[in-house]
mmCIF file of C-alpha atoms in Angstrom:
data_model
loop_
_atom_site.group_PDB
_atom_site.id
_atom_site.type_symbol
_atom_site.label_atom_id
_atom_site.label_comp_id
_atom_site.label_asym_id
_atom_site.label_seq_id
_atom_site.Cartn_x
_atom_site.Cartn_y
_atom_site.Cartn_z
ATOM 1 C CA UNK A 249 3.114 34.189 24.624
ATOM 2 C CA UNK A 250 3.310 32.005 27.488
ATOM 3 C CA UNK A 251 6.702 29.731 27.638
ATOM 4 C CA UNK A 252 4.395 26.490 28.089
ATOM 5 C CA UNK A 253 1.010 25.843 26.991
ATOM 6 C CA UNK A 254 -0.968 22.489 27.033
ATOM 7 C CA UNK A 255 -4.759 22.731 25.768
ATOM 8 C CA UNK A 256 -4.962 19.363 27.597
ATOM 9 C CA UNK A 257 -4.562 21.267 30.950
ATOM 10 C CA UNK A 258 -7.706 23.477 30.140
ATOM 11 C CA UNK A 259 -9.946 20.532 29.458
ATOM 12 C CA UNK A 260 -10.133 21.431 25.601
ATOM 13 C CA UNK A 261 -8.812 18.531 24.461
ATOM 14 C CA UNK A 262 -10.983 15.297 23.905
ATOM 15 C CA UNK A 263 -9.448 11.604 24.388
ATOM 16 C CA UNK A 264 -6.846 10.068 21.934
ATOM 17 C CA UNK A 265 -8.868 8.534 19.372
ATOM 18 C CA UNK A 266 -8.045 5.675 17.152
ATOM 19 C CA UNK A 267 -8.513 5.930 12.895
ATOM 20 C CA UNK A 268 -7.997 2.501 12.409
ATOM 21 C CA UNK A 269 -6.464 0.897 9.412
ATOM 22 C CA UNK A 270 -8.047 3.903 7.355
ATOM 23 C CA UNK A 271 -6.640 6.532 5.312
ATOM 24 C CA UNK A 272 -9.172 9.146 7.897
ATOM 25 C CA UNK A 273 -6.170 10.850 9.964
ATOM 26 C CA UNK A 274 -7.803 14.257 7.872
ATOM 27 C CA UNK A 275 -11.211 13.515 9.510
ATOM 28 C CA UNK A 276 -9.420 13.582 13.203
ATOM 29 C CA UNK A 277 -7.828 16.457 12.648
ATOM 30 C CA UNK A 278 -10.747 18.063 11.086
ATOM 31 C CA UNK A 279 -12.960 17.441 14.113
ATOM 32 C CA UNK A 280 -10.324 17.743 17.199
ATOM 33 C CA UNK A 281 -9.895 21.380 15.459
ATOM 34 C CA UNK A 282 -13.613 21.679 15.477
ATOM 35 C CA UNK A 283 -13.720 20.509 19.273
ATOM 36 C CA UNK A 284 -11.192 22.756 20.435
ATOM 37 C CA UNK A 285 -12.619 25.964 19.011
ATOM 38 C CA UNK A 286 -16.204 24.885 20.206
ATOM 39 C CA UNK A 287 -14.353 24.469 23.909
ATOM 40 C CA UNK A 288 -12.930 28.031 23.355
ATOM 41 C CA UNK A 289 -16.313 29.461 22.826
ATOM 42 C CA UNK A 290 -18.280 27.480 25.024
ATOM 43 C CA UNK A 291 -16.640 26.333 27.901
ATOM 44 C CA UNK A 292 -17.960 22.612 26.965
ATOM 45 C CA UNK A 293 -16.127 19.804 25.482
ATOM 46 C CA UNK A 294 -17.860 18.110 22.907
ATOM 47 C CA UNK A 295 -16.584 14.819 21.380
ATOM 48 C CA UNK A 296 -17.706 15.082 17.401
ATOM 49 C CA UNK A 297 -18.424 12.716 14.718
ATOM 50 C CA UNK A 298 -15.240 11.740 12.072
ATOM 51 C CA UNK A 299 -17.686 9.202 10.895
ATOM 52 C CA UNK A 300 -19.432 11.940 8.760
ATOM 53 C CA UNK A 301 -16.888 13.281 7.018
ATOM 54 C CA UNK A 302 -15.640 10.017 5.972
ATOM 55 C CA UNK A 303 -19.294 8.969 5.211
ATOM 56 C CA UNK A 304 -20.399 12.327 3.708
ATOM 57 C CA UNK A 305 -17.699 14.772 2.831
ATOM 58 C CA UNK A 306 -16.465 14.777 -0.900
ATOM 59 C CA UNK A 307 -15.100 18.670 -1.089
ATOM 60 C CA UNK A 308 -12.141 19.118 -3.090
ATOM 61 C CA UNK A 309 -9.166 21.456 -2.892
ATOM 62 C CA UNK A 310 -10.263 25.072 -4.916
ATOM 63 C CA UNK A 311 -6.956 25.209 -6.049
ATOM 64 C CA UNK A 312 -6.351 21.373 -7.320
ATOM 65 C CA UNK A 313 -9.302 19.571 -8.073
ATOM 66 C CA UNK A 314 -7.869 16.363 -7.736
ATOM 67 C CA UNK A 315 -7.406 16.650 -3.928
ATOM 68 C CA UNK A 316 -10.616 15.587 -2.667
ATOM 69 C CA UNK A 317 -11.775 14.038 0.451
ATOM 70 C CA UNK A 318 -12.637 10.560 -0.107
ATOM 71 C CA UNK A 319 -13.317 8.775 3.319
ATOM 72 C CA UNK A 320 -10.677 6.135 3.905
ATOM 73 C CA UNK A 321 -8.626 7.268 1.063
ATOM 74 C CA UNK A 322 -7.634 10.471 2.230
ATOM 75 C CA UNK A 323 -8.610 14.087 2.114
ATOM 76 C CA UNK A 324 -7.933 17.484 3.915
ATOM 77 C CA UNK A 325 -8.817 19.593 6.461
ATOM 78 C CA UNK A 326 -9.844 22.958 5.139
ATOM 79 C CA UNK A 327 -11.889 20.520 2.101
ATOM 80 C CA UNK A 328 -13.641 19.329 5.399
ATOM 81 C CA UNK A 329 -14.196 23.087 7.167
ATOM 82 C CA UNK A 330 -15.752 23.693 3.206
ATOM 83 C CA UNK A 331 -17.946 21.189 3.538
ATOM 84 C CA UNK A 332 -19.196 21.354 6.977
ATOM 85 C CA UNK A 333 -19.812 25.589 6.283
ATOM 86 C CA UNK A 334 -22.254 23.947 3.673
ATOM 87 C CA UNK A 335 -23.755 20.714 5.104
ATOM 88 C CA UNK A 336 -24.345 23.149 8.552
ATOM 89 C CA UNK A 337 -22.373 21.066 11.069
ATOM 90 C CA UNK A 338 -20.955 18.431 12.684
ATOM 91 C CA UNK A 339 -22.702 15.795 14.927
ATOM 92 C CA UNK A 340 -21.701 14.363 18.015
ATOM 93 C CA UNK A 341 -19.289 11.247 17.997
ATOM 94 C CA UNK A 342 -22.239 9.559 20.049
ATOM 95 C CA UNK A 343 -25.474 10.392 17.388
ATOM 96 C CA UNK A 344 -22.839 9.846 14.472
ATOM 97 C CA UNK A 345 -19.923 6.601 15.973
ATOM 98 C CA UNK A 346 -16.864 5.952 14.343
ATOM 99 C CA UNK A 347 -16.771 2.582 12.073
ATOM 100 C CA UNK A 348 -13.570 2.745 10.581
ATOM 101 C CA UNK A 349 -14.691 2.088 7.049
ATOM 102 C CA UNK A 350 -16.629 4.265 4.571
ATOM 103 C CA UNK A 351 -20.519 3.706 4.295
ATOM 104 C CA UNK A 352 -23.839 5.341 3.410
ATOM 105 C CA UNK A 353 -23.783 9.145 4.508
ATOM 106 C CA UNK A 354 -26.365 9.047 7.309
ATOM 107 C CA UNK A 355 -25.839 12.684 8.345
ATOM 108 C CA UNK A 356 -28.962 14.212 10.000
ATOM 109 C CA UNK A 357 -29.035 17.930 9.917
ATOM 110 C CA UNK A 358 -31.299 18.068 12.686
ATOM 111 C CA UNK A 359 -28.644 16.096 15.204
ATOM 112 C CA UNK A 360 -25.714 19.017 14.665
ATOM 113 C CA UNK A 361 -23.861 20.083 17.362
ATOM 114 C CA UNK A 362 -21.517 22.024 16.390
ATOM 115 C CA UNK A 363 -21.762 24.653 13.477
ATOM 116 C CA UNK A 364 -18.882 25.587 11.477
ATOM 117 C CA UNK A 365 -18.479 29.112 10.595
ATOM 118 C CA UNK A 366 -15.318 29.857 9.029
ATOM 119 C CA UNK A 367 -11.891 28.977 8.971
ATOM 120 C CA UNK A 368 -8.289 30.493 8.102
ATOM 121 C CA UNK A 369 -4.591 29.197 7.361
ATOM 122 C CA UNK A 370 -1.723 30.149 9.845
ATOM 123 C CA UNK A 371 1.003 31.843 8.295
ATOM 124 C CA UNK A 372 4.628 29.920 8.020
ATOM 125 C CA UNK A 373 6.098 31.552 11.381
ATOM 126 C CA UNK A 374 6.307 29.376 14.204
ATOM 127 C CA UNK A 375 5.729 32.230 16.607
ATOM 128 C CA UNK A 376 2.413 33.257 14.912
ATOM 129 C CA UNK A 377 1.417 29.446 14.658
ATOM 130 C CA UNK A 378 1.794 29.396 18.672
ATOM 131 C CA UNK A 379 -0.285 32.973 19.366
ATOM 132 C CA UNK A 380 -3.155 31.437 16.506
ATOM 133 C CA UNK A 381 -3.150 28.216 18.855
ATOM 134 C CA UNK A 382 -3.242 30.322 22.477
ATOM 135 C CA UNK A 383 -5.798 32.679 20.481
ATOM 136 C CA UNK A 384 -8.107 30.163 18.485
ATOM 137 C CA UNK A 385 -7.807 27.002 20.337
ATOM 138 C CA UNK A 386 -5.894 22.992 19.429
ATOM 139 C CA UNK A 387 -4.999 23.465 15.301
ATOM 140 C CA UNK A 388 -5.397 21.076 12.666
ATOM 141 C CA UNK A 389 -2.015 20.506 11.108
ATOM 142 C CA UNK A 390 -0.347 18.191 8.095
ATOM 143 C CA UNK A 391 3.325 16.772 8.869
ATOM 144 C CA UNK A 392 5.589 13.827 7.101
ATOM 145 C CA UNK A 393 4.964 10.892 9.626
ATOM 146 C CA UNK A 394 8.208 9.147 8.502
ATOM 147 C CA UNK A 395 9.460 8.991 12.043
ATOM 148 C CA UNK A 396 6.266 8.146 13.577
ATOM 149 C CA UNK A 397 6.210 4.514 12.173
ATOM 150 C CA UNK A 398 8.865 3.564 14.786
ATOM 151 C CA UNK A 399 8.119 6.551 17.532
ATOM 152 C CA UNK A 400 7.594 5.700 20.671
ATOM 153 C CA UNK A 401 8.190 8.758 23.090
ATOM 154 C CA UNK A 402 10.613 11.743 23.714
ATOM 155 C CA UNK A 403 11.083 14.487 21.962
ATOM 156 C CA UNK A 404 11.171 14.140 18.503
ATOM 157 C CA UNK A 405 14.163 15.739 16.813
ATOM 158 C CA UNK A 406 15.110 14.015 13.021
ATOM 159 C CA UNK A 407 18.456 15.418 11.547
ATOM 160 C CA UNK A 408 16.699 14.745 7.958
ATOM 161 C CA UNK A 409 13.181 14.952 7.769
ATOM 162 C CA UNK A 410 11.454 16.146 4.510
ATOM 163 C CA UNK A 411 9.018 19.264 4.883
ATOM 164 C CA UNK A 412 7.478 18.384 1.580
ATOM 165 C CA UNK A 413 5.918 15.379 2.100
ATOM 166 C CA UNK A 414 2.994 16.157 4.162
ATOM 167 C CA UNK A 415 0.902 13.236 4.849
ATOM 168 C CA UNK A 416 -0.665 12.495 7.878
ATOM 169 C CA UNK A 417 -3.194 15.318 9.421
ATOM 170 C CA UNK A 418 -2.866 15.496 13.361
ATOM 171 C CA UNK A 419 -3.856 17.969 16.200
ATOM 172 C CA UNK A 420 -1.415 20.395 17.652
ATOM 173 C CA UNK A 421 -2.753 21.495 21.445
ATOM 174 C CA UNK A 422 0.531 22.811 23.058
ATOM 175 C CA UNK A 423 3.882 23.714 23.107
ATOM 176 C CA UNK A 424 6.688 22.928 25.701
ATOM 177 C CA UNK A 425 10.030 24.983 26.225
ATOM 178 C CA UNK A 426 12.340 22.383 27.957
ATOM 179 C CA UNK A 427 13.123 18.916 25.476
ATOM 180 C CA UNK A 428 16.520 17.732 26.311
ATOM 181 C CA UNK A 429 18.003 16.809 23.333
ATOM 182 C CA UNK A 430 20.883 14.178 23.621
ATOM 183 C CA UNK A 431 22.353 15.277 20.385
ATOM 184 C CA UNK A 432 21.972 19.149 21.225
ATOM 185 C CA UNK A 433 22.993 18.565 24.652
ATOM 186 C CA UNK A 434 20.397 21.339 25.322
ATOM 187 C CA UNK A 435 16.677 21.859 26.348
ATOM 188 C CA UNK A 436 14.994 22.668 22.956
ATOM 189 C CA UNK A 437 11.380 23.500 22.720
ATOM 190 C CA UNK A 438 8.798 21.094 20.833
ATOM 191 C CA UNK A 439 5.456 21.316 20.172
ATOM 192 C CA UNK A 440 2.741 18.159 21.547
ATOM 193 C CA UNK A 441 0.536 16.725 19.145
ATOM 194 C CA UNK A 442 -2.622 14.813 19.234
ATOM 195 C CA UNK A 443 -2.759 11.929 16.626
ATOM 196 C CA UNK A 444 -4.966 9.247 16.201
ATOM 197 C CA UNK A 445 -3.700 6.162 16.261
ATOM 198 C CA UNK A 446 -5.218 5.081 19.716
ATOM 199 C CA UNK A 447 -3.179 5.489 23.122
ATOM 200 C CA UNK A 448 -1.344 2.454 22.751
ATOM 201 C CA UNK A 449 1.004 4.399 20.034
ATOM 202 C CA UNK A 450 3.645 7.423 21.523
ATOM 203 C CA UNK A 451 3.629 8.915 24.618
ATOM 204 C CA UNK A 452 -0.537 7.940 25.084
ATOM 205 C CA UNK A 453 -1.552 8.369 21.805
ATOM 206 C CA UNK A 454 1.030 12.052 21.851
ATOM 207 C CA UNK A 455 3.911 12.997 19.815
ATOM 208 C CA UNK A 456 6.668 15.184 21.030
ATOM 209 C CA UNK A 457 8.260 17.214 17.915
ATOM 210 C CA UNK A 458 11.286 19.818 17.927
ATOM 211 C CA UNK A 459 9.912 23.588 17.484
ATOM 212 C CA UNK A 460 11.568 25.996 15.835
ATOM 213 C CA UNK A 461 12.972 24.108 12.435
ATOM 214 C CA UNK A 462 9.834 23.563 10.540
ATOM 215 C CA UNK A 463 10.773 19.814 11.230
ATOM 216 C CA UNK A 464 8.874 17.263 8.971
ATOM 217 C CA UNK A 465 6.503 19.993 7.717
ATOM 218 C CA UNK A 466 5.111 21.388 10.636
ATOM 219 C CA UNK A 467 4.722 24.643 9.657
ATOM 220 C CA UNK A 468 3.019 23.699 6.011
ATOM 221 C CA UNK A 469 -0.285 23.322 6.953
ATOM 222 C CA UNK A 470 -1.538 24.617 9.723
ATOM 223 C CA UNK A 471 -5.755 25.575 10.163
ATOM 224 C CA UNK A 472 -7.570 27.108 12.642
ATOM 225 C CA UNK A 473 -11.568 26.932 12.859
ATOM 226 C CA UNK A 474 -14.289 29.242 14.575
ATOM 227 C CA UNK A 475 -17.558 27.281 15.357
ATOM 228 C CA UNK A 476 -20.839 28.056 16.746
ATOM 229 C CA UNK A 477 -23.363 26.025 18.787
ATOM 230 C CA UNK A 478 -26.189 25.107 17.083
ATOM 231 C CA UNK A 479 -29.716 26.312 18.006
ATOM 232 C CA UNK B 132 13.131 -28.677 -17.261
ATOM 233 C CA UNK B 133 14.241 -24.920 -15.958
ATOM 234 C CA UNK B 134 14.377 -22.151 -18.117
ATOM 235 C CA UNK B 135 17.715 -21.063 -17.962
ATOM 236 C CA UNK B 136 17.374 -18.123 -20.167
ATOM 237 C CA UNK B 137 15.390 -16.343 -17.611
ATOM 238 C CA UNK B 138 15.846 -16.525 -14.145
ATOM 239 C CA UNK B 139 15.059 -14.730 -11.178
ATOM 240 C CA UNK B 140 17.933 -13.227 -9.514
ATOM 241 C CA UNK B 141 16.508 -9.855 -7.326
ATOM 242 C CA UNK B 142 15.208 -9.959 -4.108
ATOM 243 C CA UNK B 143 11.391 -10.985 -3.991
ATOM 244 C CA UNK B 144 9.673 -9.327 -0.936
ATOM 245 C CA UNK B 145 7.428 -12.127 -0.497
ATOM 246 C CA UNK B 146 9.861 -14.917 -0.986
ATOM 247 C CA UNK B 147 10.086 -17.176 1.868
ATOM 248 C CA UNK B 148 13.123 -16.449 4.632
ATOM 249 C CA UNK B 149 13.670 -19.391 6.345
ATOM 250 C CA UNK B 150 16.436 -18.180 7.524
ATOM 251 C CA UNK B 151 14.503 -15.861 9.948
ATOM 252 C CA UNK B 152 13.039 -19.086 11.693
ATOM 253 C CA UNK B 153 13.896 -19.679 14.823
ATOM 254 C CA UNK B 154 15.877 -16.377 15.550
ATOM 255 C CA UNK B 155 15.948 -14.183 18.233
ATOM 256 C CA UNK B 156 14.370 -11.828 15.460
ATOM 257 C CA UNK B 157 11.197 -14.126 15.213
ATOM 258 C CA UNK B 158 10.832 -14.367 19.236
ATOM 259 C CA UNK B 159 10.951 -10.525 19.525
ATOM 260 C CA UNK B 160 8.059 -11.044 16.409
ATOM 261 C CA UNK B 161 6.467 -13.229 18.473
ATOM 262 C CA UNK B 162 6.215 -10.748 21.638
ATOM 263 C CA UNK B 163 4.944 -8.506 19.552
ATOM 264 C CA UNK B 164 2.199 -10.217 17.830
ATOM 265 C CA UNK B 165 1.395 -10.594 21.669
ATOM 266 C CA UNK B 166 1.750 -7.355 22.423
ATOM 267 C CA UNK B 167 -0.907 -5.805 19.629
ATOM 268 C CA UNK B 168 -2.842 -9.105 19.283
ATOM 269 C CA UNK B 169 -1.961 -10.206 16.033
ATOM 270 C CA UNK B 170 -2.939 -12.863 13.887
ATOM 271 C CA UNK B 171 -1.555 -13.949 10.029
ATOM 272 C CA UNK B 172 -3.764 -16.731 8.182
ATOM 273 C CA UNK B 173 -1.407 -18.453 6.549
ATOM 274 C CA UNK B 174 1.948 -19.871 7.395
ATOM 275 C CA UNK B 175 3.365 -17.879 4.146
ATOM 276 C CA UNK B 176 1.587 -14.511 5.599
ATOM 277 C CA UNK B 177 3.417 -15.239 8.781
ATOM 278 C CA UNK B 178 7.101 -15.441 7.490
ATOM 279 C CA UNK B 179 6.442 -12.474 4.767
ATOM 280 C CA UNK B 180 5.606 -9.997 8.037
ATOM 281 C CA UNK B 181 8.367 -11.589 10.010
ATOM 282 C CA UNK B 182 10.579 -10.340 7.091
ATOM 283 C CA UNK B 183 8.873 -6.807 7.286
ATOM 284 C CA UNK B 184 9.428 -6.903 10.789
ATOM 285 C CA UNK B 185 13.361 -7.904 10.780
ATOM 286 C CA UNK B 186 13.354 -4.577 8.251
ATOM 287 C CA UNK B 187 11.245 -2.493 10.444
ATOM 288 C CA UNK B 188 13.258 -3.523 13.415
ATOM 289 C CA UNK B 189 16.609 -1.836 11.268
ATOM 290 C CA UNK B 190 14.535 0.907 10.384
ATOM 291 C CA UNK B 191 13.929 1.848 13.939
ATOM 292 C CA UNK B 192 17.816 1.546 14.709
ATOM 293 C CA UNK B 193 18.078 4.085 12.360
ATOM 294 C CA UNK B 194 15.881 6.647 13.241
ATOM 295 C CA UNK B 195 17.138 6.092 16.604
ATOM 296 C CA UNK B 196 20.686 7.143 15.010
ATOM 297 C CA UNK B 197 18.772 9.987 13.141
ATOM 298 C CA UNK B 198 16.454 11.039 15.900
ATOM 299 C CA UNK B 199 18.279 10.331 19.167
ATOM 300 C CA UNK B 200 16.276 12.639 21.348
ATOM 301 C CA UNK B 201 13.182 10.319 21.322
ATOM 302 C CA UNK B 202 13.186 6.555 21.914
ATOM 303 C CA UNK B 203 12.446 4.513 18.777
ATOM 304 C CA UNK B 204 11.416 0.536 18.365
ATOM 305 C CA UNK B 205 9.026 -1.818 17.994
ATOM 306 C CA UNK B 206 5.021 -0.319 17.454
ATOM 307 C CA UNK B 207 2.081 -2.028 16.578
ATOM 308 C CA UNK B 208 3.417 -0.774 12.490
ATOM 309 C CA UNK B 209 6.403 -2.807 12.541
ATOM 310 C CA UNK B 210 4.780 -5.442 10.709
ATOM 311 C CA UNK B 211 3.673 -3.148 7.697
ATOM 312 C CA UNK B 212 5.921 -1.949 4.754
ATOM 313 C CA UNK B 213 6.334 1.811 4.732
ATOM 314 C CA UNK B 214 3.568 2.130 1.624
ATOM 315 C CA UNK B 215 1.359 -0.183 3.601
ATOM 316 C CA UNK B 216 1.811 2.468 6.957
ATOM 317 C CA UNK B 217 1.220 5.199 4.808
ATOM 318 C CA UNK B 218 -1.761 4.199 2.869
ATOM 319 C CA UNK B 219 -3.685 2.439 5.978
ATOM 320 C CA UNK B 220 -2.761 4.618 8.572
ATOM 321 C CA UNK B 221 -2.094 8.623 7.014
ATOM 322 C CA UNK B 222 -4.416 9.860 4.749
ATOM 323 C CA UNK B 223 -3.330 13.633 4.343
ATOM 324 C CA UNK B 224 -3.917 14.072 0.103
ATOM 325 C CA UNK B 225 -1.012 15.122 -1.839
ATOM 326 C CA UNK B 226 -1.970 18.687 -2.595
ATOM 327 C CA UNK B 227 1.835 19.007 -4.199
ATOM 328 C CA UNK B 228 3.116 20.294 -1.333
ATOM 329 C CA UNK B 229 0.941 23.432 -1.556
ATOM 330 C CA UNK B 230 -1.002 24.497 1.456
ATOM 331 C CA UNK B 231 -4.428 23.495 0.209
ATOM 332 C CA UNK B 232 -7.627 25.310 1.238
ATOM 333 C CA UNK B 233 -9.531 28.895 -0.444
ATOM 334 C CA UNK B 234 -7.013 31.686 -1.375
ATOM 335 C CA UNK B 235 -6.720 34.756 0.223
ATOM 336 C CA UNK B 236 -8.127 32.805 3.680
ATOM 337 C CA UNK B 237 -4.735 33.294 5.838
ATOM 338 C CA UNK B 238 -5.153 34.683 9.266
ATOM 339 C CA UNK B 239 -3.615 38.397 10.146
ATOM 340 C CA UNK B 240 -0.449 38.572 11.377
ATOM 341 C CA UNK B 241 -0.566 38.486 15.770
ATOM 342 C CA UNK B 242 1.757 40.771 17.837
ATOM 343 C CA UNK B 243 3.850 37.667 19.190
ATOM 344 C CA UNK B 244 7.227 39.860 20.099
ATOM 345 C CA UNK B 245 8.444 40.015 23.654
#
């Protein structure tokens, strides 16, 4: 494994994008995970549509029916990677814009960009969750956003941070091995996430969390997905 | 004529704090309406998320104390109650902290040593 890695660098990474005052941060996940493996296998950076899935996608959880995506209420990333393998694909952000709020599903099958093919969990092991993102491309991942209310750069290190309650679904495209920590008075590693809250918020739109601790829940819920370009 | 046999006596979140007013507290609320363009309707609106603020403002001291590797403060949340930040701006659903998604779909384990 390389000792620093940045997905960002390669040109796999699309712009900070901003969810608005909607419950959607599953949908950004969902398709920055979907743009980073179609970058991986293409070469090309597509930016694709969140609008759908809060429009169209209603999968549930196989294991708990109750957690279902539901737009602007919340929902998950591998209930979207179920429902894209079935609706056939994604659109482009341009063919399908972002609103913000949940309407009528307009999704065309014929306007798909990006196919979905299948997807897989990470195990709990920091180390594999760093070769899966080197392998496969930027992951979708759930973390407690606790800290994030009031976060506004540097590395993020919380003494207490709960790993249980996952709640927010962001991007992870890199890793870095030099954070000084203050408290440490030492260079710890951290990881650099994507979220979507628009590049006003963080370090442009980026979060800088601690590696190695399983910190806020990193490590919980972790997705990678393999696409295909549509014909 | 007040009912003296029941009377409020806890905290009510959206009880005016007039005591805010004027503060240094309401001028750093004011920069930061500014700063993220915001607007409240109603006089009432605008001294409820000045008290949310003066909270949020604590809160942020203290995840400095808890997180003092990264730089905490003001964000363009700092007017929103924790539930209201989590319901408007997260959105992950509470799969019971499970890992959610098909079973048996984990990836193989990748040579990561050395």
């Amino acid at each position: 494994l390389p000792e620093d890695f940045d997905w960002r660098e390669k040109g796999g990474v699309t712009e900070v994008k901003n969810q608005g005052a909607c419950g959607s941060c599953w949908a950004f996940s969902t398709t920055g995970a979907a743009e980073g493996a179609h970058f991986v296998s293409t070469g090309k950076l597509l930016s694709l549509s969140e609008q759908q899935l809060v429009d169209c996608d209603q999968a549930c959880d196989p294991k708990d029916k109750k957690a279902c995506d539901n737009g602007c209420g919340g929902g998950l990333m591998t209930n979207a990677y179920e429902y894209l393998m079935e609706a056939g694909g994604l659109e482009e952000e341009r063919s399908y814009p972002y609103t913000g709020k949940r309407g009528h599903c307009k999704f065309d099958p014929e306007k798909v960009a990006v196919r979905v093919l299948n997807f897989t969990t990470i195990p709990l092991d920091e180390n594999q969750i760093a070769a899966n993102l080197v392998r496969h491309g930027p992951l979708a991942v759930g973390l407690n956003a606790v800290f994030m209310q009031t976060y506004i750069g540097g590395v993020s290190c919380p003494l207490i941070c709960s790993k249980r309650n996952v709640n927010h679904g962001v991007l992870l495209v890199g890793y870095g091995s030099k954070g000084f920590s203050i408290l440490r008075l030492s260079n710890k590693p951290y990881w650099i996430i994507k979220n979507s809250w628009g590049k006003k918020w963080g370090e442009n739109g980026y979060y800088k969390l601690c590696r190695g601790h399983d910190i806020c829940g990193i490590n919980s819920m972790v997705s990678a997905v393999a696409t295909q370009v549509s014909s | 004529v007040e009912d003296l046999t029941i009377r409020q006596v806890t905290a009510d979140n959206r009880r005016i704090r007039p005591n805010l007013l004027g503060t240094h507290t309401e001028s750093k609320f004011r920069l930061f309406m500014s700063d993220y363009g915001k607007n409240y309707s109603t006089r009432e609106e605008y001294i409820h998320r000045l008290g949310i603020f003066a909270k949020n403002v604590l809160k942020a001291a203290e995840h400095q104390m808890m997180d003092p590797s990264a730089v905490h403060g003001v964000t363009q949340f700092s007017d929103l109650t924790e539930e209201e930040f989590k319901r408007m701006y997260t959105g992950v659903a509470d799969v019971g902290g499970s890992r959610g998604g098909t079973v048996g779909a984990e990836a193989p384990m990748v040579e990561v040593d050395g």
